[in-house]
């Protein structure tokens, strides 16, 4: 920048500083700040230069809207001009002829706005010229129009507000502005009518007020700081320019205070008023002194007193000096003397207003009257031991000047001889006129004389006679007839309280009291003893047999002179139950004159023998236990316990020799026993024999024999024994089916009749035998003749289930059949061995096992085409078993709808039953009514089904039907 530009810049800054100084030359506080609020563009700080846009002005806390026309950079910010940084204003204008800058009016006041234009080289003219100060207007503010030539429309120009001694860098097309403020139209107010009313010390409140005005206008709302004695309070100016504040004044001393007023210039448009002050006077509080008539004792120093009123808050004023009087220490009693103010005064916060005198107010005097003094009387009492002589106290009387006044003191009243405590009054009578008559009391004491006392106790054994202790009482150093002597006072010794006759240890009291009371009374304790005598005690025991009654030993106790004594206690010898004892007895003397005693005596009660009665039983066998009956009694025929009859319990037939026993639990009876005979006779039975009709075919016929054995004596079940079946004179072997129902047992046996022909009769015999010893049931038998009948010659054998039989006969089944010990065939053999499955050959015999797979398949082929219904049924059953096994092991089966034998007519000849699960479901519903529940395990379920078939037998041998029930 050229030196010419620098000079212009310095001139512009100096002009702004002069304007600022003029507007603030009257202020005593920190100067108001000129705030330039802008919209920031780019906001970069480069060599102490901040880029700004449109300018706003804040002066003395008030915002003035300042605008520069044509501004189009709207970024917003606010800064305060503080003479530290260079403020750069960037403006753009659409008017090539100039730039308008305006400051709007606020609250009727606007500061004067000055500016300095520093033209750039390309600006050819400025109007108005640089440095002019534009006047403000209270309504419109100020508008400055800067006319130029050489500006280019719609072009941004840079401007700066410069601080002193700050370097800067010129920008393209610069226009420089320096804004200034002046005094404008602000008013200068002044204080007037300042008031601080005079108060008296102790006043609690004082109101300080004043007035502030500027050319007939009032800075309403302005704050005035009022300071009194270091305390500052703010007052607010009202619409009439007045202000006031109440100050607490109760701590102000009686003196003169300066009150200062400072305008804090908070009202807009007003300069601060010059400081002002006034004075506050605090006057002393006024006291009233009261001097009453007074008295003074003869010999005292005169010191008249007074009271006062008017002091503040109960505080004590600072008095000096004293009241005055002409009386002296020894002015005669009864004389009067004047009291005046003398040198009495007060200082500090108080003054004396008036002194009120009582005796002669016109002469400002009160009266001081001299009263009689009290003489000092000293009487020395005495304290002596009674010796039968008279004693008198000593004493003196002294005046206030030390003079002896003892002649007026009477001590004769203190003379005494007998023992006692005396309250004596010694009277003083004055003869000078300056002392009061008076008396003094003293206690004089003559204590009782001591007495030497001896008391001797006694120790004896009880003999029925009274005993008393002995003793003496002697007083020493007593004047009798002018001679110092010993006086015998034994007659006043009381020993009657030591007299006793009964045995005991006595803590006895004795006493001494002489009636004249000149001797010390005395008392004491001694121990007198009368020991107990021994009593004579005799006790006799007893020996009896138990009879249910109580027994007690006998005895007696005697004392001195053979007196019968109570107190012999034989309660512990009392017994009722049997036993032997060494019992204790005690003697407790109720008189207290004899020693207690104790001892033992033998007593015994022997056990009694009980009576047992018992009745045996004779009954028929009924399967339950029987017992003999009886009881046991003791003394007086009373039942004494439970008779043990467990040894008579029997349930089987027979004759028994039993014993009942009694075991005593009371301890009063001997244990005992008794024999009894008991008998249970065998029950009668009957046997009913029946047989099914014989069915014949090409093979051996079959018959089912059934024997019903019934207990005819009672309802007992027949659970033992067996039935032997005989056909045509020969016993028949085989496995019987036994079923027990109530008192009837069913025995069933299925046998074959080889070579039977139609019309042939057979003799059947069934015999029941108990088979145990002794026999509970007697045997019975029955004979029946049957005739062979042909009933199924026209019966059609059902289809053997061609698919199932064909499969298990084929080579495809070899793997699943396995061998005789494994696979399906092994499973089939195990079922046969455990009697879980019964299979028949064509001739009616049972199959025990299959020797090989080929043997099984040959059996399957032969029997499925047999004319024997049982053989055909066996092939169906074997195939069903194997299919169940296959289903269980491999999860597949080969049963079809035509392969199932109709086990019951209700099964519909296989229709609708296509799986093993379906068969199980039907079987389950049929078997549940008989209490059989099938599990989910297929193997176990089918085993239950087949067992049911075998038990009912109808699966194999019915000539008319096959059922599951």
PDB file of C-alpha atoms in Angstrom, residues 265-467:
ATOM      1  CA  UNK A 265     -27.352   5.524  33.782  1.00  0.00           C
ATOM      2  CA  UNK A 266     -29.641   2.633  32.903  1.00  0.00           C
ATOM      3  CA  UNK A 267     -32.221   4.817  31.089  1.00  0.00           C
ATOM      4  CA  UNK A 268     -31.871   5.055  27.306  1.00  0.00           C
ATOM      5  CA  UNK A 269     -30.954   8.480  25.912  1.00  0.00           C
ATOM      6  CA  UNK A 270     -29.520   9.853  29.133  1.00  0.00           C
ATOM      7  CA  UNK A 271     -25.982  10.466  30.211  1.00  0.00           C
ATOM      8  CA  UNK A 272     -25.078   9.667  33.829  1.00  0.00           C
ATOM      9  CA  UNK A 273     -25.930  12.466  36.281  1.00  0.00           C
ATOM     10  CA  UNK A 274     -22.972  13.894  38.210  1.00  0.00           C
ATOM     11  CA  UNK A 275     -22.498  12.283  41.629  1.00  0.00           C
ATOM     12  CA  UNK A 276     -24.095  14.128  44.569  1.00  0.00           C
ATOM     13  CA  UNK A 277     -24.259  13.886  48.397  1.00  0.00           C
ATOM     14  CA  UNK A 278     -26.094  15.128  51.507  1.00  0.00           C
ATOM     15  CA  UNK A 279     -25.738  14.662  55.313  1.00  0.00           C
ATOM     16  CA  UNK A 280     -27.690  12.623  57.886  1.00  0.00           C
ATOM     17  CA  UNK A 281     -27.687  13.819  61.533  1.00  0.00           C
ATOM     18  CA  UNK A 282     -28.195  11.248  64.381  1.00  0.00           C
ATOM     19  CA  UNK A 283     -28.908  13.021  67.756  1.00  0.00           C
ATOM     20  CA  UNK A 284     -28.244  11.414  71.241  1.00  0.00           C
ATOM     21  CA  UNK A 285     -31.138   9.746  73.080  1.00  0.00           C
ATOM     22  CA  UNK A 286     -32.367  11.704  76.190  1.00  0.00           C
ATOM     23  CA  UNK A 287     -32.296  10.062  79.691  1.00  0.00           C
ATOM     24  CA  UNK A 288     -34.422  10.870  82.780  1.00  0.00           C
ATOM     25  CA  UNK A 289     -32.583  10.369  86.144  1.00  0.00           C
ATOM     26  CA  UNK A 290     -34.661   9.487  89.262  1.00  0.00           C
ATOM     27  CA  UNK A 291     -33.090  10.101  92.743  1.00  0.00           C
ATOM     28  CA  UNK A 292     -35.309   8.655  95.551  1.00  0.00           C
ATOM     29  CA  UNK A 293     -34.992   9.279  99.347  1.00  0.00           C
ATOM     30  CA  UNK A 294     -32.505   6.758 100.735  1.00  0.00           C
ATOM     31  CA  UNK A 295     -31.127   5.323 103.994  1.00  0.00           C
ATOM     32  CA  UNK A 296     -27.583   4.562 105.164  1.00  0.00           C
ATOM     33  CA  UNK A 297     -26.492   2.407 108.099  1.00  0.00           C
ATOM     34  CA  UNK A 298     -24.463   4.055 110.869  1.00  0.00           C
ATOM     35  CA  UNK A 299     -20.729   3.502 110.166  1.00  0.00           C
ATOM     36  CA  UNK A 300     -21.135   2.942 106.378  1.00  0.00           C
ATOM     37  CA  UNK A 301     -19.588   5.032 103.564  1.00  0.00           C
ATOM     38  CA  UNK A 302     -22.214   7.343 101.941  1.00  0.00           C
ATOM     39  CA  UNK A 303     -22.983   6.247  98.290  1.00  0.00           C
ATOM     40  CA  UNK A 304     -26.356   7.617  97.064  1.00  0.00           C
ATOM     41  CA  UNK A 305     -27.939   5.657  94.134  1.00  0.00           C
ATOM     42  CA  UNK A 306     -30.281   6.544  91.210  1.00  0.00           C
ATOM     43  CA  UNK A 307     -32.318   4.963  88.383  1.00  0.00           C
ATOM     44  CA  UNK A 308     -32.821   6.098  84.771  1.00  0.00           C
ATOM     45  CA  UNK A 309     -35.216   5.686  81.836  1.00  0.00           C
ATOM     46  CA  UNK A 310     -34.936   6.379  78.076  1.00  0.00           C
ATOM     47  CA  UNK A 311     -32.102   3.979  77.257  1.00  0.00           C
ATOM     48  CA  UNK A 312     -32.388   2.103  73.937  1.00  0.00           C
ATOM     49  CA  UNK A 313     -32.900  -1.663  73.812  1.00  0.00           C
ATOM     50  CA  UNK A 314     -31.984  -2.180  77.455  1.00  0.00           C
ATOM     51  CA  UNK A 315     -28.357  -1.148  76.939  1.00  0.00           C
ATOM     52  CA  UNK A 316     -26.359   0.535  79.727  1.00  0.00           C
ATOM     53  CA  UNK A 317     -25.346   4.195  79.076  1.00  0.00           C
ATOM     54  CA  UNK A 318     -21.765   5.321  79.841  1.00  0.00           C
ATOM     55  CA  UNK A 319     -22.216   7.371  83.090  1.00  0.00           C
ATOM     56  CA  UNK A 320     -19.443   9.410  84.707  1.00  0.00           C
ATOM     57  CA  UNK A 321     -19.222  11.068  88.153  1.00  0.00           C
ATOM     58  CA  UNK A 322     -21.613  10.464  91.112  1.00  0.00           C
ATOM     59  CA  UNK A 323     -24.385  12.032  93.246  1.00  0.00           C
ATOM     60  CA  UNK A 324     -23.197  14.175  96.237  1.00  0.00           C
ATOM     61  CA  UNK A 325     -24.144  14.252 100.017  1.00  0.00           C
ATOM     62  CA  UNK A 326     -22.754  15.962 103.195  1.00  0.00           C
ATOM     63  CA  UNK A 327     -23.291  12.910 105.424  1.00  0.00           C
ATOM     64  CA  UNK A 328     -20.201  11.076 106.848  1.00  0.00           C
ATOM     65  CA  UNK A 329     -19.475   7.538 108.015  1.00  0.00           C
ATOM     66  CA  UNK A 330     -20.333   8.353 111.607  1.00  0.00           C
ATOM     67  CA  UNK A 331     -23.195  10.777 111.251  1.00  0.00           C
ATOM     68  CA  UNK A 332     -25.491   9.899 114.222  1.00  0.00           C
ATOM     69  CA  UNK A 333     -28.298   7.439 113.694  1.00  0.00           C
ATOM     70  CA  UNK A 334     -31.684   9.096 113.075  1.00  0.00           C
ATOM     71  CA  UNK A 335     -30.215  12.226 111.323  1.00  0.00           C
ATOM     72  CA  UNK A 336     -31.167  13.366 107.684  1.00  0.00           C
ATOM     73  CA  UNK A 337     -28.756  14.685 105.005  1.00  0.00           C
ATOM     74  CA  UNK A 338     -29.312  16.226 101.482  1.00  0.00           C
ATOM     75  CA  UNK A 339     -28.533  14.352  98.149  1.00  0.00           C
ATOM     76  CA  UNK A 340     -27.677  16.540  95.057  1.00  0.00           C
ATOM     77  CA  UNK A 341     -26.536  15.879  91.401  1.00  0.00           C
ATOM     78  CA  UNK A 342     -22.904  16.363  92.246  1.00  0.00           C
ATOM     79  CA  UNK A 343     -20.699  15.306  89.272  1.00  0.00           C
ATOM     80  CA  UNK A 344     -23.098  12.793  87.688  1.00  0.00           C
ATOM     81  CA  UNK A 345     -22.990  13.004  83.832  1.00  0.00           C
ATOM     82  CA  UNK A 346     -23.392  10.720  80.712  1.00  0.00           C
ATOM     83  CA  UNK A 347     -21.480  10.508  77.373  1.00  0.00           C
ATOM     84  CA  UNK A 348     -21.657   8.737  73.961  1.00  0.00           C
ATOM     85  CA  UNK A 349     -25.109   8.195  72.439  1.00  0.00           C
ATOM     86  CA  UNK A 350     -27.013   9.668  75.441  1.00  0.00           C
ATOM     87  CA  UNK A 351     -27.616  12.989  77.229  1.00  0.00           C
ATOM     88  CA  UNK A 352     -29.318  13.795  80.595  1.00  0.00           C
ATOM     89  CA  UNK A 353     -32.619  15.515  80.040  1.00  0.00           C
ATOM     90  CA  UNK A 354     -33.787  15.913  83.680  1.00  0.00           C
ATOM     91  CA  UNK A 355     -33.089  14.747  87.266  1.00  0.00           C
ATOM     92  CA  UNK A 356     -36.121  14.046  89.441  1.00  0.00           C
ATOM     93  CA  UNK A 357     -35.474  14.631  93.229  1.00  0.00           C
ATOM     94  CA  UNK A 358     -37.958  13.370  95.864  1.00  0.00           C
ATOM     95  CA  UNK A 359     -37.459  15.339  99.123  1.00  0.00           C
ATOM     96  CA  UNK A 360     -37.133  18.956  97.935  1.00  0.00           C
ATOM     97  CA  UNK A 361     -37.557  19.222  94.139  1.00  0.00           C
ATOM     98  CA  UNK A 362     -37.336  23.012  94.231  1.00  0.00           C
ATOM     99  CA  UNK A 363     -33.850  22.745  95.736  1.00  0.00           C
ATOM    100  CA  UNK A 364     -32.895  19.788  93.533  1.00  0.00           C
ATOM    101  CA  UNK A 365     -32.412  17.622  96.646  1.00  0.00           C
ATOM    102  CA  UNK A 366     -33.404  14.183  97.972  1.00  0.00           C
ATOM    103  CA  UNK A 367     -32.929  12.915 101.576  1.00  0.00           C
ATOM    104  CA  UNK A 368     -30.350  10.469 103.040  1.00  0.00           C
ATOM    105  CA  UNK A 369     -31.406   9.108 106.493  1.00  0.00           C
ATOM    106  CA  UNK A 370     -28.876   7.426 108.911  1.00  0.00           C
ATOM    107  CA  UNK A 371     -30.164   4.153 110.424  1.00  0.00           C
ATOM    108  CA  UNK A 372     -28.878   2.177 113.445  1.00  0.00           C
ATOM    109  CA  UNK A 373     -26.081  -0.324 112.898  1.00  0.00           C
ATOM    110  CA  UNK A 374     -25.909  -3.876 114.212  1.00  0.00           C
ATOM    111  CA  UNK A 375     -23.348  -4.711 116.888  1.00  0.00           C
ATOM    112  CA  UNK A 376     -21.088  -7.692 116.186  1.00  0.00           C
ATOM    113  CA  UNK A 377     -21.986 -10.406 118.692  1.00  0.00           C
ATOM    114  CA  UNK A 378     -19.813 -13.525 119.048  1.00  0.00           C
ATOM    115  CA  UNK A 379     -20.951 -16.334 121.410  1.00  0.00           C
ATOM    116  CA  UNK A 380     -18.811 -19.498 121.792  1.00  0.00           C
ATOM    117  CA  UNK A 381     -20.964 -22.532 122.655  1.00  0.00           C
ATOM    118  CA  UNK A 382     -19.741 -25.545 124.587  1.00  0.00           C
ATOM    119  CA  UNK A 383     -19.853 -29.318 123.924  1.00  0.00           C
ATOM    120  CA  UNK A 384     -18.990 -31.488 126.990  1.00  0.00           C
ATOM    121  CA  UNK A 385     -19.745 -34.982 128.354  1.00  0.00           C
ATOM    122  CA  UNK A 386     -22.235 -35.230 131.242  1.00  0.00           C
ATOM    123  CA  UNK A 387     -20.378 -35.198 134.574  1.00  0.00           C
ATOM    124  CA  UNK A 388     -23.174 -33.893 136.886  1.00  0.00           C
ATOM    125  CA  UNK A 389     -21.760 -30.273 136.876  1.00  0.00           C
ATOM    126  CA  UNK A 390     -23.292 -26.972 135.420  1.00  0.00           C
ATOM    127  CA  UNK A 391     -21.725 -25.400 132.194  1.00  0.00           C
ATOM    128  CA  UNK A 392     -22.103 -21.828 130.654  1.00  0.00           C
ATOM    129  CA  UNK A 393     -21.140 -20.396 127.137  1.00  0.00           C
ATOM    130  CA  UNK A 394     -18.732 -17.413 126.647  1.00  0.00           C
ATOM    131  CA  UNK A 395     -19.147 -14.364 124.298  1.00  0.00           C
ATOM    132  CA  UNK A 396     -18.499 -10.627 123.318  1.00  0.00           C
ATOM    133  CA  UNK A 397     -20.357  -7.648 121.666  1.00  0.00           C
ATOM    134  CA  UNK A 398     -18.351  -5.150 119.447  1.00  0.00           C
ATOM    135  CA  UNK A 399     -19.368  -1.885 117.654  1.00  0.00           C
ATOM    136  CA  UNK A 400     -18.489  -0.655 114.116  1.00  0.00           C
ATOM    137  CA  UNK A 401     -15.565   1.343 115.548  1.00  0.00           C
ATOM    138  CA  UNK A 402     -14.296  -1.734 117.451  1.00  0.00           C
ATOM    139  CA  UNK A 403     -15.652  -0.508 120.750  1.00  0.00           C
ATOM    140  CA  UNK A 404     -16.513  -3.154 123.429  1.00  0.00           C
ATOM    141  CA  UNK A 405     -20.276  -3.451 123.980  1.00  0.00           C
ATOM    142  CA  UNK A 406     -20.166  -6.761 125.943  1.00  0.00           C
ATOM    143  CA  UNK A 407     -21.808  -5.204 129.002  1.00  0.00           C
ATOM    144  CA  UNK A 408     -25.129  -5.387 127.202  1.00  0.00           C
ATOM    145  CA  UNK A 409     -24.778  -9.157 126.311  1.00  0.00           C
ATOM    146  CA  UNK A 410     -26.720 -11.670 128.521  1.00  0.00           C
ATOM    147  CA  UNK A 411     -25.106 -15.212 128.680  1.00  0.00           C
ATOM    148  CA  UNK A 412     -26.872 -16.579 131.756  1.00  0.00           C
ATOM    149  CA  UNK A 413     -29.460 -18.348 129.608  1.00  0.00           C
ATOM    150  CA  UNK A 414     -26.744 -20.796 128.357  1.00  0.00           C
ATOM    151  CA  UNK A 415     -26.168 -22.480 131.765  1.00  0.00           C
ATOM    152  CA  UNK A 416     -27.115 -26.273 131.818  1.00  0.00           C
ATOM    153  CA  UNK A 417     -26.233 -29.482 133.819  1.00  0.00           C
ATOM    154  CA  UNK A 418     -28.155 -32.429 132.345  1.00  0.00           C
ATOM    155  CA  UNK A 419     -27.252 -34.055 129.052  1.00  0.00           C
ATOM    156  CA  UNK A 420     -28.985 -32.552 126.001  1.00  0.00           C
ATOM    157  CA  UNK A 421     -28.745 -30.224 122.959  1.00  0.00           C
ATOM    158  CA  UNK A 422     -29.858 -26.671 123.859  1.00  0.00           C
ATOM    159  CA  UNK A 423     -30.861 -23.813 121.504  1.00  0.00           C
ATOM    160  CA  UNK A 424     -30.054 -20.701 123.588  1.00  0.00           C
ATOM    161  CA  UNK A 425     -30.805 -17.045 122.651  1.00  0.00           C
ATOM    162  CA  UNK A 426     -28.237 -14.487 123.927  1.00  0.00           C
ATOM    163  CA  UNK A 427     -29.802 -10.963 123.975  1.00  0.00           C
ATOM    164  CA  UNK A 428     -27.846  -7.718 123.355  1.00  0.00           C
ATOM    165  CA  UNK A 429     -29.401  -4.438 124.690  1.00  0.00           C
ATOM    166  CA  UNK A 430     -27.837  -1.144 123.272  1.00  0.00           C
ATOM    167  CA  UNK A 431     -27.189   1.855 125.541  1.00  0.00           C
ATOM    168  CA  UNK A 432     -25.475   4.239 122.931  1.00  0.00           C
ATOM    169  CA  UNK A 433     -28.427   4.863 120.615  1.00  0.00           C
ATOM    170  CA  UNK A 434     -26.415   3.950 117.453  1.00  0.00           C
ATOM    171  CA  UNK A 435     -26.982   0.162 117.548  1.00  0.00           C
ATOM    172  CA  UNK A 436     -29.978  -2.036 117.233  1.00  0.00           C
ATOM    173  CA  UNK A 437     -31.000  -4.306 120.086  1.00  0.00           C
ATOM    174  CA  UNK A 438     -30.425  -7.861 118.868  1.00  0.00           C
ATOM    175  CA  UNK A 439     -30.046 -11.506 119.850  1.00  0.00           C
ATOM    176  CA  UNK A 440     -27.908 -14.363 118.686  1.00  0.00           C
ATOM    177  CA  UNK A 441     -28.709 -18.079 118.977  1.00  0.00           C
ATOM    178  CA  UNK A 442     -26.236 -20.863 119.750  1.00  0.00           C
ATOM    179  CA  UNK A 443     -26.439 -24.595 120.275  1.00  0.00           C
ATOM    180  CA  UNK A 444     -24.870 -25.818 123.527  1.00  0.00           C
ATOM    181  CA  UNK A 445     -24.395 -29.525 123.983  1.00  0.00           C
ATOM    182  CA  UNK A 446     -23.892 -31.888 126.944  1.00  0.00           C
ATOM    183  CA  UNK A 447     -23.498 -35.405 125.590  1.00  0.00           C
ATOM    184  CA  UNK A 448     -24.559 -38.498 127.512  1.00  0.00           C
ATOM    185  CA  UNK A 449     -21.897 -40.209 129.601  1.00  0.00           C
ATOM    186  CA  UNK A 450     -20.678 -43.625 128.390  1.00  0.00           C
ATOM    187  CA  UNK A 451     -21.511 -46.810 130.330  1.00  0.00           C
ATOM    188  CA  UNK A 452     -19.395 -50.012 130.520  1.00  0.00           C
ATOM    189  CA  UNK A 453     -21.733 -52.979 129.793  1.00  0.00           C
ATOM    190  CA  UNK A 454     -20.950 -56.743 129.908  1.00  0.00           C
ATOM    191  CA  UNK A 455     -23.506 -59.407 128.715  1.00  0.00           C
ATOM    192  CA  UNK A 456     -22.776 -63.191 128.909  1.00  0.00           C
ATOM    193  CA  UNK A 457     -24.779 -65.567 126.541  1.00  0.00           C
ATOM    194  CA  UNK A 458     -25.644 -69.246 127.276  1.00  0.00           C
ATOM    195  CA  UNK A 459     -25.343 -72.618 125.409  1.00  0.00           C
ATOM    196  CA  UNK A 460     -27.477 -75.586 126.698  1.00  0.00           C
ATOM    197  CA  UNK A 461     -29.373 -78.671 125.437  1.00  0.00           C
ATOM    198  CA  UNK A 462     -33.174 -78.641 125.343  1.00  0.00           C
ATOM    199  CA  UNK A 463     -34.522 -79.703 128.773  1.00  0.00           C
ATOM    200  CA  UNK A 464     -37.937 -78.034 128.812  1.00  0.00           C
ATOM    201  CA  UNK A 465     -36.731 -75.201 131.139  1.00  0.00           C
ATOM    202  CA  UNK A 466     -36.363 -71.437 130.262  1.00  0.00           C
ATOM    203  CA  UNK A 467     -32.862 -69.825 130.172  1.00  0.00           C
TER     204      UNK A 467
END
